[in-house]
Amino acid sequence: MEIKEHQPSMDINEQIENLKAVELVIENEDYARQILNDISYFRLIKAYGLGLKKKNTNFDGSVSFEQIVELYLFNANFRQLLFTMVERIEINLRCRVANHFSHTYGVLGYEDAANFNDPDYHKEFLADIDDEIDRNSKAPFVKNFRNNYADGKIPFYALVELFSFGTLSKFYKNMKPKDKKAVAQLYGIGYTYLESWVEHIAFVRNICAHYGRLYNVNLAKTPKLYKQYTEQGISSIRVFATLLCIKHLIPNDRHWTEFVDTIDLLFEKYPHADKKLMGFPDNWADVLRS
């Protein structure tokens, strides 16, 4: 494989000249200058130019700078919209896992490896939790339990609030099958699906939290989909699969209906956003609303 040399840094005017040289249409250079002063060339052009030209070639003269900005703005709005739904699931799952586990094993039952599937992971979990408690040592509830309760230990119903979504996902994955099943039943689904979906949504949540791209991207952590979806040709590697997971984890109420309606409005507002590049089938709204 040929080893490439790093390209020298370009100022904004040089960036614009470079874009013109690769045949990207720039209708308003002042606008382009303003955007490139707010959003890095790498974040904008390298990510959202994908699919608009063949690899290692120039644009064909039909793609505009404004079009790429539109895809960036679509992604930003979609990501923020999705994050609100992920947050709802995260808070709900914390509650249900904490309630079940604390009631079944006691508020300090998380200390006992016998209450989990994998003792080795449990040992790593306790080390991670100690680090998390130290990082949050000034939080009022942490100080309260440390200073005013036996051995300074934190009960699980409070400790779970320090978990990242990734830690929560791993905790659920290491619960015993009967406990995973009990939590999954609260959602009306099998625990193997809940385990897969939570792990996937935690991955997507991190993309959202780090301002990442959900448009035209293959997701590395894929969920297990129901057969009814795979038979429709719906892919598990695109973000529409994430929406299907979420659909089964929250009530089909007005909030969900508004969420689906807002996605529809986003596609209207940003017409260059290609639904197919996100895994959306033609009847996507009907699938989500059903």
PDB file of C-alpha atoms in Angstrom:
ATOM      1  CA  MET A   1       0.000   0.000   0.000  1.00  0.00           C
ATOM      2  CA  GLU A   2       1.289   3.430  -0.947  1.00  0.00           C
ATOM      3  CA  ILE A   3       2.118   5.637   2.047  1.00  0.00           C
ATOM      4  CA  LYS A   4       0.871   9.185   1.567  1.00  0.00           C
ATOM      5  CA  GLU A   5       2.405  12.427   2.748  1.00  0.00           C
ATOM      6  CA  HIS A   6       0.322  14.749   4.891  1.00  0.00           C
ATOM      7  CA  GLN A   7      -1.029  17.765   3.060  1.00  0.00           C
ATOM      8  CA  PRO A   8       0.019  21.184   4.385  1.00  0.00           C
ATOM      9  CA  SER A   9      -2.527  23.251   6.286  1.00  0.00           C
ATOM     10  CA  MET A  10      -4.634  25.674   4.227  1.00  0.00           C
ATOM     11  CA  ASP A  11      -6.170  28.945   5.345  1.00  0.00           C
ATOM     12  CA  ILE A  12      -9.835  29.511   4.528  1.00  0.00           C
ATOM     13  CA  ASN A  13      -9.197  31.284   1.233  1.00  0.00           C
ATOM     14  CA  GLU A  14      -6.944  28.425   0.156  1.00  0.00           C
ATOM     15  CA  GLN A  15      -9.635  25.944   1.208  1.00  0.00           C
ATOM     16  CA  ILE A  16     -12.122  27.708  -1.065  1.00  0.00           C
ATOM     17  CA  GLU A  17      -9.679  27.694  -3.969  1.00  0.00           C
ATOM     18  CA  ASN A  18      -9.050  24.012  -3.407  1.00  0.00           C
ATOM     19  CA  LEU A  19     -12.797  23.274  -3.490  1.00  0.00           C
ATOM     20  CA  LYS A  20     -13.141  25.184  -6.744  1.00  0.00           C
ATOM     21  CA  ALA A  21     -10.189  23.239  -8.148  1.00  0.00           C
ATOM     22  CA  VAL A  22     -11.980  19.939  -7.476  1.00  0.00           C
ATOM     23  CA  GLU A  23     -15.053  21.339  -9.280  1.00  0.00           C
ATOM     24  CA  LEU A  24     -17.317  21.916  -6.285  1.00  0.00           C
ATOM     25  CA  VAL A  25     -19.707  24.737  -7.200  1.00  0.00           C
ATOM     26  CA  ILE A  26     -19.382  27.720  -4.851  1.00  0.00           C
ATOM     27  CA  GLU A  27     -22.062  30.284  -5.617  1.00  0.00           C
ATOM     28  CA  ASN A  28     -21.269  32.645  -2.739  1.00  0.00           C
ATOM     29  CA  GLU A  29     -17.671  32.774  -1.549  1.00  0.00           C
ATOM     30  CA  ASP A  30     -18.493  35.026   1.410  1.00  0.00           C
ATOM     31  CA  TYR A  31     -21.011  32.445   2.613  1.00  0.00           C
ATOM     32  CA  ALA A  32     -18.483  29.653   2.109  1.00  0.00           C
ATOM     33  CA  ARG A  33     -15.876  31.645   4.012  1.00  0.00           C
ATOM     34  CA  GLN A  34     -18.313  32.158   6.892  1.00  0.00           C
ATOM     35  CA  ILE A  35     -19.211  28.462   7.058  1.00  0.00           C
ATOM     36  CA  LEU A  36     -15.607  27.274   6.890  1.00  0.00           C
ATOM     37  CA  ASN A  37     -14.785  29.639   9.737  1.00  0.00           C
ATOM     38  CA  ASP A  38     -17.434  27.875  11.871  1.00  0.00           C
ATOM     39  CA  ILE A  39     -17.239  24.258  10.676  1.00  0.00           C
ATOM     40  CA  SER A  40     -13.933  22.642   9.856  1.00  0.00           C
ATOM     41  CA  TYR A  41     -13.168  21.695   6.251  1.00  0.00           C
ATOM     42  CA  PHE A  42     -12.478  18.130   7.387  1.00  0.00           C
ATOM     43  CA  ARG A  43     -15.764  17.771   9.329  1.00  0.00           C
ATOM     44  CA  LEU A  44     -17.822  19.317   6.534  1.00  0.00           C
ATOM     45  CA  ILE A  45     -16.357  18.398   3.158  1.00  0.00           C
ATOM     46  CA  LYS A  46     -14.673  15.098   3.898  1.00  0.00           C
ATOM     47  CA  ALA A  47     -17.709  13.666   5.692  1.00  0.00           C
ATOM     48  CA  TYR A  48     -20.657  15.090   3.801  1.00  0.00           C
ATOM     49  CA  GLY A  49     -19.046  15.025   0.370  1.00  0.00           C
ATOM     50  CA  LEU A  50     -19.073  11.225   0.570  1.00  0.00           C
ATOM     51  CA  GLY A  51     -21.354   9.729  -2.021  1.00  0.00           C
ATOM     52  CA  LEU A  52     -21.431  12.947  -4.031  1.00  0.00           C
ATOM     53  CA  LYS A  53     -18.353  12.015  -6.025  1.00  0.00           C
ATOM     54  CA  LYS A  54     -16.333   8.908  -6.774  1.00  0.00           C
ATOM     55  CA  LYS A  55     -13.326   8.178  -4.598  1.00  0.00           C
ATOM     56  CA  ASN A  56     -10.140  10.001  -5.605  1.00  0.00           C
ATOM     57  CA  THR A  57     -11.923  12.012  -8.296  1.00  0.00           C
ATOM     58  CA  ASN A  58     -13.238  15.546  -8.612  1.00  0.00           C
ATOM     59  CA  PHE A  59     -16.869  16.548  -8.271  1.00  0.00           C
ATOM     60  CA  ASP A  60     -18.675  16.564 -11.611  1.00  0.00           C
ATOM     61  CA  GLY A  61     -19.679  20.236 -11.497  1.00  0.00           C
ATOM     62  CA  SER A  62     -23.268  19.523 -10.425  1.00  0.00           C
ATOM     63  CA  VAL A  63     -22.668  19.511  -6.670  1.00  0.00           C
ATOM     64  CA  SER A  64     -22.666  22.781  -4.747  1.00  0.00           C
ATOM     65  CA  PHE A  65     -21.069  23.856  -1.493  1.00  0.00           C
ATOM     66  CA  GLU A  66     -24.548  24.801  -0.269  1.00  0.00           C
ATOM     67  CA  GLN A  67     -25.743  21.246  -0.901  1.00  0.00           C
ATOM     68  CA  ILE A  68     -23.030  19.836   1.335  1.00  0.00           C
ATOM     69  CA  VAL A  69     -23.868  22.372   4.038  1.00  0.00           C
ATOM     70  CA  GLU A  70     -27.501  21.283   3.759  1.00  0.00           C
ATOM     71  CA  LEU A  71     -26.532  17.665   4.448  1.00  0.00           C
ATOM     72  CA  TYR A  72     -24.480  18.802   7.438  1.00  0.00           C
ATOM     73  CA  LEU A  73     -27.413  20.787   8.844  1.00  0.00           C
ATOM     74  CA  PHE A  74     -29.814  17.909   8.228  1.00  0.00           C
ATOM     75  CA  ASN A  75     -27.519  15.580  10.153  1.00  0.00           C
ATOM     76  CA  ALA A  76     -27.159  18.059  13.029  1.00  0.00           C
ATOM     77  CA  ASN A  77     -30.921  18.466  13.363  1.00  0.00           C
ATOM     78  CA  PHE A  78     -31.625  14.758  13.000  1.00  0.00           C
ATOM     79  CA  ARG A  79     -28.937  13.900  15.559  1.00  0.00           C
ATOM     80  CA  GLN A  80     -30.376  16.331  18.124  1.00  0.00           C
ATOM     81  CA  LEU A  81     -33.869  14.982  17.530  1.00  0.00           C
ATOM     82  CA  LEU A  82     -32.714  11.393  17.954  1.00  0.00           C
ATOM     83  CA  PHE A  83     -30.738  12.216  21.091  1.00  0.00           C
ATOM     84  CA  THR A  84     -33.913  13.261  22.920  1.00  0.00           C
ATOM     85  CA  MET A  85     -35.424   9.835  22.279  1.00  0.00           C
ATOM     86  CA  VAL A  86     -32.242   8.035  23.326  1.00  0.00           C
ATOM     87  CA  GLU A  87     -32.196  10.053  26.550  1.00  0.00           C
ATOM     88  CA  ARG A  88     -35.754   8.966  27.274  1.00  0.00           C
ATOM     89  CA  ILE A  89     -34.810   5.300  26.875  1.00  0.00           C
ATOM     90  CA  GLU A  90     -31.647   5.677  28.944  1.00  0.00           C
ATOM     91  CA  ILE A  91     -33.471   7.199  31.915  1.00  0.00           C
ATOM     92  CA  ASN A  92     -36.262   4.630  31.675  1.00  0.00           C
ATOM     93  CA  LEU A  93     -33.862   1.676  31.487  1.00  0.00           C
ATOM     94  CA  ARG A  94     -31.842   2.929  34.469  1.00  0.00           C
ATOM     95  CA  CYS A  95     -35.047   2.980  36.490  1.00  0.00           C
ATOM     96  CA  ARG A  96     -36.222  -0.487  35.492  1.00  0.00           C
ATOM     97  CA  VAL A  97     -32.835  -2.163  35.918  1.00  0.00           C
ATOM     98  CA  ALA A  98     -32.299  -0.473  39.294  1.00  0.00           C
ATOM     99  CA  ASN A  99     -35.759  -1.371  40.560  1.00  0.00           C
ATOM    100  CA  HIS A 100     -35.491  -5.027  39.574  1.00  0.00           C
ATOM    101  CA  PHE A 101     -31.910  -5.578  40.661  1.00  0.00           C
ATOM    102  CA  SER A 102     -32.237  -3.750  43.987  1.00  0.00           C
ATOM    103  CA  HIS A 103     -35.460  -5.568  44.877  1.00  0.00           C
ATOM    104  CA  THR A 104     -34.031  -8.969  43.886  1.00  0.00           C
ATOM    105  CA  TYR A 105     -30.542  -8.749  45.385  1.00  0.00           C
ATOM    106  CA  GLY A 106     -30.660  -5.834  47.799  1.00  0.00           C
ATOM    107  CA  VAL A 107     -29.341  -2.319  47.389  1.00  0.00           C
ATOM    108  CA  LEU A 108     -25.721  -3.503  47.705  1.00  0.00           C
ATOM    109  CA  GLY A 109     -26.229  -6.688  45.691  1.00  0.00           C
ATOM    110  CA  TYR A 110     -24.057  -5.286  42.905  1.00  0.00           C
ATOM    111  CA  GLU A 111     -20.994  -6.053  45.058  1.00  0.00           C
ATOM    112  CA  ASP A 112     -21.547  -9.828  44.885  1.00  0.00           C
ATOM    113  CA  ALA A 113     -20.175 -11.538  41.763  1.00  0.00           C
ATOM    114  CA  ALA A 114     -22.584 -14.432  42.366  1.00  0.00           C
ATOM    115  CA  ASN A 115     -25.414 -12.178  41.211  1.00  0.00           C
ATOM    116  CA  PHE A 116     -23.948 -11.923  37.709  1.00  0.00           C
ATOM    117  CA  ASN A 117     -23.057 -14.109  34.740  1.00  0.00           C
ATOM    118  CA  ASP A 118     -19.364 -13.302  34.375  1.00  0.00           C
ATOM    119  CA  PRO A 119     -17.226 -12.864  37.541  1.00  0.00           C
ATOM    120  CA  ASP A 120     -14.297 -11.465  35.561  1.00  0.00           C
ATOM    121  CA  TYR A 121     -16.401  -8.709  34.034  1.00  0.00           C
ATOM    122  CA  HIS A 122     -17.938  -8.051  37.452  1.00  0.00           C
ATOM    123  CA  LYS A 123     -14.456  -7.410  38.840  1.00  0.00           C
ATOM    124  CA  GLU A 124     -13.770  -4.896  36.055  1.00  0.00           C
ATOM    125  CA  PHE A 125     -17.182  -3.342  36.691  1.00  0.00           C
ATOM    126  CA  LEU A 126     -16.385  -2.724  40.374  1.00  0.00           C
ATOM    127  CA  ALA A 127     -13.077  -1.099  39.433  1.00  0.00           C
ATOM    128  CA  ASP A 128     -14.839   1.128  36.899  1.00  0.00           C
ATOM    129  CA  ILE A 129     -17.466   2.077  39.468  1.00  0.00           C
ATOM    130  CA  ASP A 130     -14.790   3.048  42.011  1.00  0.00           C
ATOM    131  CA  ASP A 131     -13.279   5.348  39.393  1.00  0.00           C
ATOM    132  CA  GLU A 132     -16.705   6.804  38.596  1.00  0.00           C
ATOM    133  CA  ILE A 133     -17.422   7.454  42.272  1.00  0.00           C
ATOM    134  CA  ASP A 134     -14.072   9.205  42.654  1.00  0.00           C
ATOM    135  CA  ARG A 135     -14.788  11.381  39.610  1.00  0.00           C
ATOM    136  CA  ASN A 136     -18.152  12.326  41.107  1.00  0.00           C
ATOM    137  CA  SER A 137     -16.964  12.612  44.710  1.00  0.00           C
ATOM    138  CA  LYS A 138     -18.301  16.171  45.024  1.00  0.00           C
ATOM    139  CA  ALA A 139     -21.813  15.284  43.883  1.00  0.00           C
ATOM    140  CA  PRO A 140     -24.181  15.886  46.833  1.00  0.00           C
ATOM    141  CA  PHE A 141     -25.722  12.407  46.820  1.00  0.00           C
ATOM    142  CA  VAL A 142     -22.296  10.733  46.645  1.00  0.00           C
ATOM    143  CA  LYS A 143     -21.037  12.812  49.594  1.00  0.00           C
ATOM    144  CA  ASN A 144     -24.209  12.029  51.524  1.00  0.00           C
ATOM    145  CA  PHE A 145     -23.882   8.246  51.208  1.00  0.00           C
ATOM    146  CA  ARG A 146     -20.124   8.283  51.770  1.00  0.00           C
ATOM    147  CA  ASN A 147     -20.355  10.400  54.913  1.00  0.00           C
ATOM    148  CA  ASN A 148     -23.609   9.308  56.505  1.00  0.00           C
ATOM    149  CA  TYR A 149     -24.165   5.616  55.726  1.00  0.00           C
ATOM    150  CA  ALA A 150     -22.573   2.365  56.855  1.00  0.00           C
ATOM    151  CA  ASP A 151     -19.163   1.828  55.226  1.00  0.00           C
ATOM    152  CA  GLY A 152     -19.827   4.846  53.000  1.00  0.00           C
ATOM    153  CA  LYS A 153     -21.363   2.591  50.369  1.00  0.00           C
ATOM    154  CA  ILE A 154     -23.780   3.789  47.701  1.00  0.00           C
ATOM    155  CA  PRO A 155     -27.011   1.828  47.117  1.00  0.00           C
ATOM    156  CA  PHE A 156     -27.575   0.579  43.623  1.00  0.00           C
ATOM    157  CA  TYR A 157     -30.655   2.733  42.978  1.00  0.00           C
ATOM    158  CA  ALA A 158     -28.389   5.781  43.399  1.00  0.00           C
ATOM    159  CA  LEU A 159     -25.210   4.280  41.974  1.00  0.00           C
ATOM    160  CA  VAL A 160     -26.908   3.599  38.635  1.00  0.00           C
ATOM    161  CA  GLU A 161     -27.220   7.359  38.119  1.00  0.00           C
ATOM    162  CA  LEU A 162     -23.426   7.505  37.728  1.00  0.00           C
ATOM    163  CA  PHE A 163     -23.440   4.927  34.922  1.00  0.00           C
ATOM    164  CA  SER A 164     -22.767   5.972  31.368  1.00  0.00           C
ATOM    165  CA  PHE A 165     -25.231   4.421  28.932  1.00  0.00           C
ATOM    166  CA  GLY A 166     -22.388   2.129  27.861  1.00  0.00           C
ATOM    167  CA  THR A 167     -21.863   0.956  31.449  1.00  0.00           C
ATOM    168  CA  LEU A 168     -25.613   0.455  31.847  1.00  0.00           C
ATOM    169  CA  SER A 169     -25.627  -1.658  28.684  1.00  0.00           C
ATOM    170  CA  LYS A 170     -22.728  -3.788  29.931  1.00  0.00           C
ATOM    171  CA  PHE A 171     -24.369  -4.167  33.349  1.00  0.00           C
ATOM    172  CA  TYR A 172     -27.561  -5.460  31.751  1.00  0.00           C
ATOM    173  CA  LYS A 173     -25.574  -7.788  29.509  1.00  0.00           C
ATOM    174  CA  ASN A 174     -23.870  -9.321  32.565  1.00  0.00           C
ATOM    175  CA  MET A 175     -27.087  -9.871  34.505  1.00  0.00           C
ATOM    176  CA  LYS A 176     -28.335 -13.430  34.851  1.00  0.00           C
ATOM    177  CA  PRO A 177     -30.724 -14.549  32.088  1.00  0.00           C
ATOM    178  CA  LYS A 178     -33.700 -14.691  34.447  1.00  0.00           C
ATOM    179  CA  ASP A 179     -33.050 -11.097  35.506  1.00  0.00           C
ATOM    180  CA  LYS A 180     -32.551  -9.885  31.941  1.00  0.00           C
ATOM    181  CA  LYS A 181     -35.798 -11.626  31.024  1.00  0.00           C
ATOM    182  CA  ALA A 182     -37.673  -9.928  33.874  1.00  0.00           C
ATOM    183  CA  VAL A 183     -36.551  -6.463  32.734  1.00  0.00           C
ATOM    184  CA  ALA A 184     -37.217  -7.217  29.063  1.00  0.00           C
ATOM    185  CA  GLN A 185     -40.757  -8.343  29.893  1.00  0.00           C
ATOM    186  CA  LEU A 186     -41.474  -4.806  31.095  1.00  0.00           C
ATOM    187  CA  TYR A 187     -40.970  -3.764  27.453  1.00  0.00           C
ATOM    188  CA  GLY A 188     -42.850  -6.736  26.038  1.00  0.00           C
ATOM    189  CA  ILE A 189     -39.816  -8.092  24.195  1.00  0.00           C
ATOM    190  CA  GLY A 190     -37.315 -10.955  24.483  1.00  0.00           C
ATOM    191  CA  TYR A 191     -34.166 -10.258  26.454  1.00  0.00           C
ATOM    192  CA  THR A 192     -31.840 -11.172  23.570  1.00  0.00           C
ATOM    193  CA  TYR A 193     -33.435  -8.351  21.574  1.00  0.00           C
ATOM    194  CA  LEU A 194     -33.279  -5.889  24.475  1.00  0.00           C
ATOM    195  CA  GLU A 195     -29.625  -6.734  25.072  1.00  0.00           C
ATOM    196  CA  SER A 196     -28.802  -6.165  21.399  1.00  0.00           C
ATOM    197  CA  TRP A 197     -30.865  -2.986  21.084  1.00  0.00           C
ATOM    198  CA  VAL A 198     -29.489  -1.360  24.221  1.00  0.00           C
ATOM    199  CA  GLU A 199     -25.911  -2.068  23.155  1.00  0.00           C
ATOM    200  CA  HIS A 200     -26.658  -0.596  19.720  1.00  0.00           C
ATOM    201  CA  ILE A 201     -28.465   2.474  21.062  1.00  0.00           C
ATOM    202  CA  ALA A 202     -25.611   3.137  23.503  1.00  0.00           C
ATOM    203  CA  PHE A 203     -23.256   3.131  20.508  1.00  0.00           C
ATOM    204  CA  VAL A 204     -25.478   5.560  18.598  1.00  0.00           C
ATOM    205  CA  ARG A 205     -25.841   7.704  21.702  1.00  0.00           C
ATOM    206  CA  ASN A 206     -22.063   8.189  21.736  1.00  0.00           C
ATOM    207  CA  ILE A 207     -22.154   9.306  18.099  1.00  0.00           C
ATOM    208  CA  CYS A 208     -24.807  11.860  19.030  1.00  0.00           C
ATOM    209  CA  ALA A 209     -22.885  13.046  22.096  1.00  0.00           C
ATOM    210  CA  HIS A 210     -19.719  13.601  20.058  1.00  0.00           C
ATOM    211  CA  TYR A 211     -21.482  15.451  17.210  1.00  0.00           C
ATOM    212  CA  GLY A 212     -20.894  12.559  14.853  1.00  0.00           C
ATOM    213  CA  ARG A 213     -22.436  11.650  11.527  1.00  0.00           C
ATOM    214  CA  LEU A 214     -25.547   9.496  11.209  1.00  0.00           C
ATOM    215  CA  TYR A 215     -26.234  10.432   7.601  1.00  0.00           C
ATOM    216  CA  ASN A 216     -24.803   8.050   4.990  1.00  0.00           C
ATOM    217  CA  VAL A 217     -22.812   5.971   7.451  1.00  0.00           C
ATOM    218  CA  ASN A 218     -22.590   2.254   8.178  1.00  0.00           C
ATOM    219  CA  LEU A 219     -22.943   1.752  11.925  1.00  0.00           C
ATOM    220  CA  ALA A 220     -20.281  -0.530  13.392  1.00  0.00           C
ATOM    221  CA  LYS A 221     -22.513  -1.865  16.183  1.00  0.00           C
ATOM    222  CA  THR A 222     -25.645  -3.325  14.610  1.00  0.00           C
ATOM    223  CA  PRO A 223     -28.880  -4.434  16.320  1.00  0.00           C
ATOM    224  CA  LYS A 224     -30.727  -7.723  15.983  1.00  0.00           C
ATOM    225  CA  LEU A 225     -33.889  -6.899  14.020  1.00  0.00           C
ATOM    226  CA  TYR A 226     -37.223  -8.658  13.990  1.00  0.00           C
ATOM    227  CA  LYS A 227     -37.791 -10.935  11.002  1.00  0.00           C
ATOM    228  CA  GLN A 228     -40.672  -8.727   9.845  1.00  0.00           C
ATOM    229  CA  TYR A 229     -38.138  -5.973   9.169  1.00  0.00           C
ATOM    230  CA  THR A 230     -35.376  -8.038   7.604  1.00  0.00           C
ATOM    231  CA  GLU A 231     -37.946  -9.564   5.248  1.00  0.00           C
ATOM    232  CA  GLN A 232     -38.697  -6.025   4.051  1.00  0.00           C
ATOM    233  CA  GLY A 233     -35.032  -5.596   3.198  1.00  0.00           C
ATOM    234  CA  ILE A 234     -34.364  -3.157   6.027  1.00  0.00           C
ATOM    235  CA  SER A 235     -30.653  -3.064   6.843  1.00  0.00           C
ATOM    236  CA  SER A 236     -29.297  -3.241  10.382  1.00  0.00           C
ATOM    237  CA  ILE A 237     -26.239  -1.120   9.515  1.00  0.00           C
ATOM    238  CA  ARG A 238     -28.086   2.156   8.848  1.00  0.00           C
ATOM    239  CA  VAL A 239     -29.714   4.483  11.343  1.00  0.00           C
ATOM    240  CA  PHE A 240     -33.274   3.556  10.399  1.00  0.00           C
ATOM    241  CA  ALA A 241     -32.623   0.319  12.300  1.00  0.00           C
ATOM    242  CA  THR A 242     -31.988   2.452  15.388  1.00  0.00           C
ATOM    243  CA  LEU A 243     -35.412   4.030  14.996  1.00  0.00           C
ATOM    244  CA  LEU A 244     -37.003   0.576  14.827  1.00  0.00           C
ATOM    245  CA  CYS A 245     -35.344  -0.404  18.105  1.00  0.00           C
ATOM    246  CA  ILE A 246     -36.516   2.794  19.763  1.00  0.00           C
ATOM    247  CA  LYS A 247     -40.037   2.272  18.426  1.00  0.00           C
ATOM    248  CA  HIS A 248     -40.361  -0.920  20.476  1.00  0.00           C
ATOM    249  CA  LEU A 249     -38.899   0.581  23.664  1.00  0.00           C
ATOM    250  CA  ILE A 250     -41.156   3.595  24.141  1.00  0.00           C
ATOM    251  CA  PRO A 251     -44.934   4.048  24.095  1.00  0.00           C
ATOM    252  CA  ASN A 252     -46.607   4.700  20.766  1.00  0.00           C
ATOM    253  CA  ASP A 253     -47.979   7.997  22.084  1.00  0.00           C
ATOM    254  CA  ARG A 254     -48.173  11.585  20.865  1.00  0.00           C
ATOM    255  CA  HIS A 255     -44.469  12.109  21.626  1.00  0.00           C
ATOM    256  CA  TRP A 256     -43.549   9.304  19.239  1.00  0.00           C
ATOM    257  CA  THR A 257     -45.986  10.592  16.627  1.00  0.00           C
ATOM    258  CA  GLU A 258     -44.467  14.074  16.894  1.00  0.00           C
ATOM    259  CA  PHE A 259     -40.985  12.563  16.575  1.00  0.00           C
ATOM    260  CA  VAL A 260     -41.913  10.792  13.329  1.00  0.00           C
ATOM    261  CA  ASP A 261     -43.670  13.917  12.018  1.00  0.00           C
ATOM    262  CA  THR A 262     -40.600  16.035  12.773  1.00  0.00           C
ATOM    263  CA  ILE A 263     -38.351  13.656  10.833  1.00  0.00           C
ATOM    264  CA  ASP A 264     -40.730  14.037   7.901  1.00  0.00           C
ATOM    265  CA  LEU A 265     -40.463  17.818   8.188  1.00  0.00           C
ATOM    266  CA  LEU A 266     -36.662  17.574   8.220  1.00  0.00           C
ATOM    267  CA  PHE A 267     -36.693  15.721   4.917  1.00  0.00           C
ATOM    268  CA  GLU A 268     -38.920  18.455   3.496  1.00  0.00           C
ATOM    269  CA  LYS A 269     -36.652  21.214   4.810  1.00  0.00           C
ATOM    270  CA  TYR A 270     -33.473  19.560   3.505  1.00  0.00           C
ATOM    271  CA  PRO A 271     -34.494  17.971   0.178  1.00  0.00           C
ATOM    272  CA  HIS A 272     -30.955  16.886  -0.727  1.00  0.00           C
ATOM    273  CA  ALA A 273     -30.911  14.458   2.223  1.00  0.00           C
ATOM    274  CA  ASP A 274     -31.320  11.008   0.690  1.00  0.00           C
ATOM    275  CA  LYS A 275     -33.478   8.723   2.852  1.00  0.00           C
ATOM    276  CA  LYS A 276     -31.990   5.646   1.204  1.00  0.00           C
ATOM    277  CA  LEU A 277     -28.544   6.551   2.531  1.00  0.00           C
ATOM    278  CA  MET A 278     -29.969   6.230   6.037  1.00  0.00           C
ATOM    279  CA  GLY A 279     -31.724   2.925   5.398  1.00  0.00           C
ATOM    280  CA  PHE A 280     -35.235   4.404   5.212  1.00  0.00           C
ATOM    281  CA  PRO A 281     -37.639   2.316   3.096  1.00  0.00           C
ATOM    282  CA  ASP A 282     -40.216   4.056   0.896  1.00  0.00           C
ATOM    283  CA  ASN A 283     -42.957   3.425   3.474  1.00  0.00           C
ATOM    284  CA  TRP A 284     -40.757   4.427   6.414  1.00  0.00           C
ATOM    285  CA  ALA A 285     -43.353   6.628   8.156  1.00  0.00           C
ATOM    286  CA  ASP A 286     -45.973   3.880   8.041  1.00  0.00           C
ATOM    287  CA  VAL A 287     -43.471   1.390   9.462  1.00  0.00           C
ATOM    288  CA  LEU A 288     -42.645   3.685  12.371  1.00  0.00           C
ATOM    289  CA  ARG A 289     -46.232   4.672  13.074  1.00  0.00           C
ATOM    290  CA  SER A 290     -47.658   1.124  12.962  1.00  0.00           C
TER     291      SER A 290
END
